[in-house]
Short mmCIF file of C-alpha atoms in Angstrom, two decimals:
data_model
loop_
_atom_site.label_atom_id
_atom_site.label_comp_id
_atom_site.label_asym_id
_atom_site.label_seq_id
_atom_site.Cartn_x
_atom_site.Cartn_y
_atom_site.Cartn_z
CA GLU A 4 -3.96 18.12 -5.98
CA GLU A 5 -5.25 15.21 -4.87
CA LYS A 6 -4.06 14.60 -1.20
CA LEU A 7 -4.41 12.30 2.05
CA VAL A 8 -3.31 14.14 5.30
CA GLN A 9 -3.03 11.86 8.49
CA SER A 10 -2.78 12.42 12.16
CA GLY A 11 0.04 13.08 13.84
CA VAL A 12 2.90 10.59 15.60
CA GLN A 13 0.89 8.77 18.65
CA VAL A 14 2.80 6.93 21.91
CA LYS A 15 0.55 5.19 23.97
CA LYS A 16 0.57 2.15 26.53
CA SER A 17 -0.49 -1.54 26.17
CA GLY A 18 -4.04 -1.95 26.78
CA GLU A 19 -4.95 1.87 25.90
CA SER A 20 -7.36 2.85 23.05
CA LEU A 21 -6.30 4.99 19.87
CA LYS A 22 -8.15 6.56 16.96
CA ILE A 23 -5.90 7.77 13.97
CA SER A 24 -7.26 9.50 10.85
CA CYS A 25 -6.75 10.15 7.22
CA LYS A 26 -8.38 13.41 5.49
CA GLY A 27 -8.78 13.37 2.00
CA SER A 28 -8.69 16.36 -0.30
CA GLU A 29 -9.20 18.01 -3.76
CA TYR A 30 -11.15 14.61 -4.88
CA SER A 31 -14.56 12.91 -4.55
CA PHE A 32 -13.98 11.21 -1.24
CA SER A 33 -17.16 8.87 -1.61
CA LYS A 34 -15.87 7.24 -4.96
CA TYR A 35 -12.93 5.85 -4.01
CA TRP A 36 -11.88 2.95 -1.69
CA ILE A 37 -9.62 4.29 1.29
CA ALA A 38 -7.09 1.57 2.50
CA TRP A 39 -4.89 1.03 5.57
CA VAL A 40 -1.35 -0.43 5.45
CA ARG A 41 0.85 -1.52 8.36
CA GLN A 42 4.59 -1.13 7.93
CA MET A 43 6.24 -2.72 11.22
CA PRO A 44 9.82 -1.39 11.52
CA GLY A 45 11.96 -2.45 9.43
CA LYS A 46 9.58 -5.12 7.59
CA GLY A 47 7.22 -4.70 4.29
CA LEU A 48 3.95 -3.62 3.39
CA GLU A 49 0.98 -5.26 4.89
CA TRP A 50 -2.39 -4.82 4.10
CA MET A 51 -5.34 -4.43 6.87
CA GLY A 52 -8.33 -3.66 5.12
CA VAL A 53 -10.43 -1.19 2.96
CA ILE A 54 -13.59 1.25 3.35
CA PHE A 55 -15.80 2.54 0.82
CA PRO A 56 -17.00 5.70 2.06
CA LEU A 57 -20.32 6.18 0.45
CA ASP A 58 -21.54 3.31 1.85
CA SER A 59 -19.35 2.09 4.54
CA ASP A 60 -18.65 -1.29 2.70
CA ILE A 61 -15.42 -2.59 4.66
CA ARG A 62 -13.27 -5.41 3.91
CA TYR A 63 -10.75 -6.79 6.61
CA GLY A 64 -7.39 -8.48 5.95
CA PRO A 65 -6.97 -11.80 7.34
CA SER A 66 -4.55 -10.50 10.48
CA SER A 67 -6.78 -7.51 11.26
CA GLN A 68 -10.21 -8.91 11.45
CA GLY A 69 -11.36 -8.33 15.22
CA GLN A 70 -8.22 -6.47 15.86
CA VAL A 71 -8.95 -3.08 14.41
CA THR A 72 -12.16 -1.21 13.09
CA ILE A 73 -12.11 1.06 9.99
CA SER A 74 -14.50 3.91 9.55
CA ALA A 75 -15.07 6.82 7.57
CA ASP A 76 -16.93 10.18 7.87
CA MET A 77 -18.24 11.36 4.37
CA SER A 78 -19.23 14.73 5.93
CA THR A 79 -15.76 15.41 6.74
CA SER A 80 -13.79 13.78 3.86
CA THR A 81 -12.10 11.57 6.67
CA ALA A 82 -10.97 7.67 7.45
CA TYR A 83 -10.20 6.23 10.55
CA LEU A 84 -8.40 3.49 12.16
CA GLN A 85 -9.25 2.36 15.49
CA TRP A 86 -7.78 0.09 18.53
CA ASN A 87 -9.49 -0.62 21.60
CA GLY A 88 -6.77 -2.42 23.25
CA LEU A 89 -3.29 -1.80 22.08
CA GLU A 90 -0.67 -4.16 22.32
CA ALA A 91 3.17 -3.60 21.84
CA SER A 92 3.32 -5.56 18.31
CA ASP A 93 1.21 -2.78 17.16
CA THR A 94 4.22 -0.64 17.04
CA ALA A 95 4.10 0.73 13.33
CA MET A 96 3.77 3.43 10.81
CA TYR A 97 0.39 3.18 9.58
CA TYR A 98 -0.69 4.50 5.99
CA CYS A 99 -3.84 4.94 4.49
CA ALA A 100 -3.98 5.01 0.69
CA ARG A 101 -6.60 5.84 -1.96
CA SER A 102 -7.53 3.67 -4.73
CA THR A 103 -6.90 4.35 -8.25
CA GLY A 104 -10.68 3.16 -9.39
CA ALA A 105 -13.75 1.97 -8.11
CA GLY A 106 -12.60 -1.70 -7.00
CA TRP A 107 -11.61 -2.64 -3.22
CA TYR A 108 -8.42 -4.39 -4.64
CA ASP A 109 -7.47 -1.73 -6.87
CA ALA A 110 -3.98 -0.20 -6.85
CA LEU A 111 -3.27 2.43 -4.48
CA LYS A 112 -2.37 5.57 -6.46
CA ILE A 113 -2.36 8.40 -3.55
CA TRP A 114 -0.64 7.82 -0.15
CA GLY A 115 -0.93 9.73 3.17
CA GLN A 116 2.47 10.60 4.73
CA GLY A 117 1.80 7.63 7.15
CA THR A 118 1.12 7.65 11.13
CA MET A 119 3.88 6.48 13.34
CA VAL A 120 2.06 4.62 16.58
CA THR A 121 4.44 3.40 19.30
CA VAL A 122 3.02 1.01 22.01
CA SER A 123 4.87 0.39 25.51
CA SER A 124 4.36 -2.18 27.58
CA SER B 6 -3.31 -17.99 2.03
CA TYR B 7 -2.20 -16.28 -1.08
CA ALA B 8 1.58 -15.40 -1.17
CA LEU B 9 3.83 -13.55 -3.39
CA ASN B 10 7.64 -13.99 -3.21
CA GLN B 11 10.24 -11.56 -4.22
CA PRO B 12 13.65 -12.01 -4.08
CA PRO B 13 15.23 -9.68 -1.49
CA SER B 14 17.73 -8.00 -3.47
CA VAL B 15 18.81 -6.97 -6.65
CA SER B 16 22.03 -4.93 -7.83
CA VAL B 17 22.06 -3.21 -11.17
CA SER B 18 24.59 -0.82 -12.72
CA PRO B 19 24.10 2.62 -13.21
CA GLY B 20 22.53 2.50 -17.08
CA GLN B 21 21.79 -1.24 -17.40
CA THR B 22 18.60 -2.74 -16.86
CA ALA B 23 16.89 -4.17 -13.39
CA SER B 24 14.41 -6.91 -13.24
CA ILE B 25 12.67 -7.52 -10.44
CA THR B 26 10.07 -10.61 -10.11
CA CYS B 27 6.92 -11.53 -8.17
CA PHE B 28 5.89 -14.84 -8.01
CA GLY B 29 2.45 -16.13 -7.20
CA ASP B 30 0.12 -19.06 -7.91
CA ARG B 31 -1.89 -18.21 -10.98
CA LEU B 32 -0.56 -14.31 -10.77
CA GLY B 33 -0.68 -14.33 -14.70
CA GLY B 34 -4.67 -14.32 -14.39
CA MET B 35 -4.78 -11.29 -12.02
CA TYR B 36 -3.87 -7.70 -11.88
CA ALA B 37 0.00 -6.81 -10.61
CA SER B 38 0.78 -3.67 -9.44
CA TRP B 39 4.11 -2.32 -7.92
CA TYR B 40 5.05 0.34 -5.23
CA GLN B 41 8.38 2.05 -4.75
CA GLN B 42 9.51 2.92 -1.22
CA LYS B 43 12.56 4.98 -0.47
CA PRO B 44 13.99 5.18 3.22
CA GLY B 45 11.62 7.70 5.26
CA GLN B 46 9.12 8.22 2.45
CA SER B 47 5.73 6.73 1.89
CA PRO B 48 5.09 4.23 -0.83
CA VAL B 49 4.54 5.42 -4.38
CA LEU B 50 2.92 3.36 -6.94
CA VAL B 51 5.00 2.73 -10.09
CA MET B 52 3.16 0.13 -11.98
CA TYR B 53 -0.93 -0.72 -12.01
CA GLN B 54 -2.96 -3.11 -14.03
CA ASN B 55 0.32 -5.21 -14.96
CA ASP B 56 1.65 -2.54 -17.33
CA GLU B 57 0.18 0.77 -17.03
CA ARG B 58 2.54 3.76 -15.61
CA PRO B 59 0.61 6.59 -13.56
CA SER B 60 1.42 10.01 -14.51
CA GLY B 61 4.76 11.30 -13.47
CA ILE B 62 6.65 7.71 -13.43
CA PRO B 63 9.78 7.54 -16.09
CA GLU B 64 8.98 5.48 -19.16
CA ARG B 65 12.14 3.57 -17.70
CA PHE B 66 9.91 1.44 -15.64
CA SER B 67 7.82 -1.03 -17.42
CA GLY B 68 5.88 -4.26 -16.52
CA SER B 69 4.56 -7.43 -17.30
CA ASN B 70 2.37 -10.45 -15.82
CA SER B 71 2.52 -13.84 -17.44
CA GLY B 72 2.29 -17.32 -15.89
CA ASN B 73 2.94 -17.11 -12.07
CA THR B 74 5.14 -14.42 -12.66
CA ALA B 75 4.77 -10.39 -12.73
CA THR B 76 8.00 -8.47 -13.38
CA LEU B 77 8.84 -4.39 -13.07
CA THR B 78 11.87 -3.77 -15.25
CA ILE B 79 13.99 -0.66 -14.94
CA SER B 80 15.46 0.08 -18.32
CA GLY B 81 18.77 2.34 -17.91
CA ALA B 82 18.81 2.65 -13.91
CA GLN B 83 19.54 5.61 -12.18
CA ALA B 84 20.58 6.28 -8.63
CA MET B 85 17.26 7.91 -7.88
CA ASP B 86 15.76 4.31 -8.43
CA GLU B 87 17.55 2.87 -5.32
CA ALA B 88 14.74 1.86 -3.28
CA ASP B 89 12.32 -0.97 -1.94
CA TYR B 90 10.17 -2.33 -4.44
CA TYR B 91 6.72 -4.09 -3.53
CA CYS B 92 4.29 -6.23 -5.88
CA GLN B 93 0.63 -6.35 -4.98
CA ALA B 94 -2.31 -8.56 -5.84
CA TRP B 95 -5.32 -9.73 -4.66
CA ASP B 96 -7.00 -12.82 -4.19
CA SER B 97 -10.73 -13.72 -2.92
CA ALA B 98 -11.34 -11.64 0.03
CA THR B 99 -7.85 -10.00 0.49
CA VAL B 100 -5.24 -7.70 -0.95
CA VAL B 101 -1.58 -9.21 -0.64
CA PHE B 102 1.71 -7.45 -1.08
CA GLY B 103 4.90 -9.45 -1.81
CA GLY B 104 7.62 -9.29 1.09
CA GLY B 105 9.78 -6.39 -1.00
CA THR B 106 12.99 -6.10 -3.05
CA LYS B 107 15.89 -3.90 -2.11
CA VAL B 108 17.25 -2.60 -5.39
CA THR B 109 20.86 -1.13 -5.32
CA VAL B 110 21.93 1.00 -7.94
CA LEU B 111 25.95 0.51 -8.05
#
């Protein structure tokens, strides 16, 4: 079964750094885009950006550019989302999701279970 | 920036048809996708490329996209279809989600 498994719950303080992960299995990790999607408490889905692990081609959403860093490690089939200075407004559930096809804009077929990040001020 | 607009809520009686709309400028010229999200769960892709159903999605789900409006239709709605539904498309350099529609089956 194709799967994405994300790292666990995080509780941090404002200003701290954080890197969360998303490990793919049972499919060719290098052939599909991995997107990160934010969902703030009680709110809708927000696309943060996407990476193609084979060549680390990355696209960021307008509100994520300069705020987070997306990366991937093909040797471990893992994608990452990183912050260098968290803010209380970063409190949210973060999902990784795999594209259906080869386009960075393709629909997202496989979703991770989500990582809840709570930032206290 | 590009925006997709959905009605906040839709109600449907069991066995009846629910239509969820998604409005965006020139949306009919793009591919639209739809996701279902139940409380406490990750989103699930229920429609892609306007009218393609992923494997495992019931036939009662169908999609269309024309003009400025994409539509997800649930024919013969069941209690298990009660969820939030999000449309998604893309424009130039970003992917956009609609604000979501809460579907209530009662």
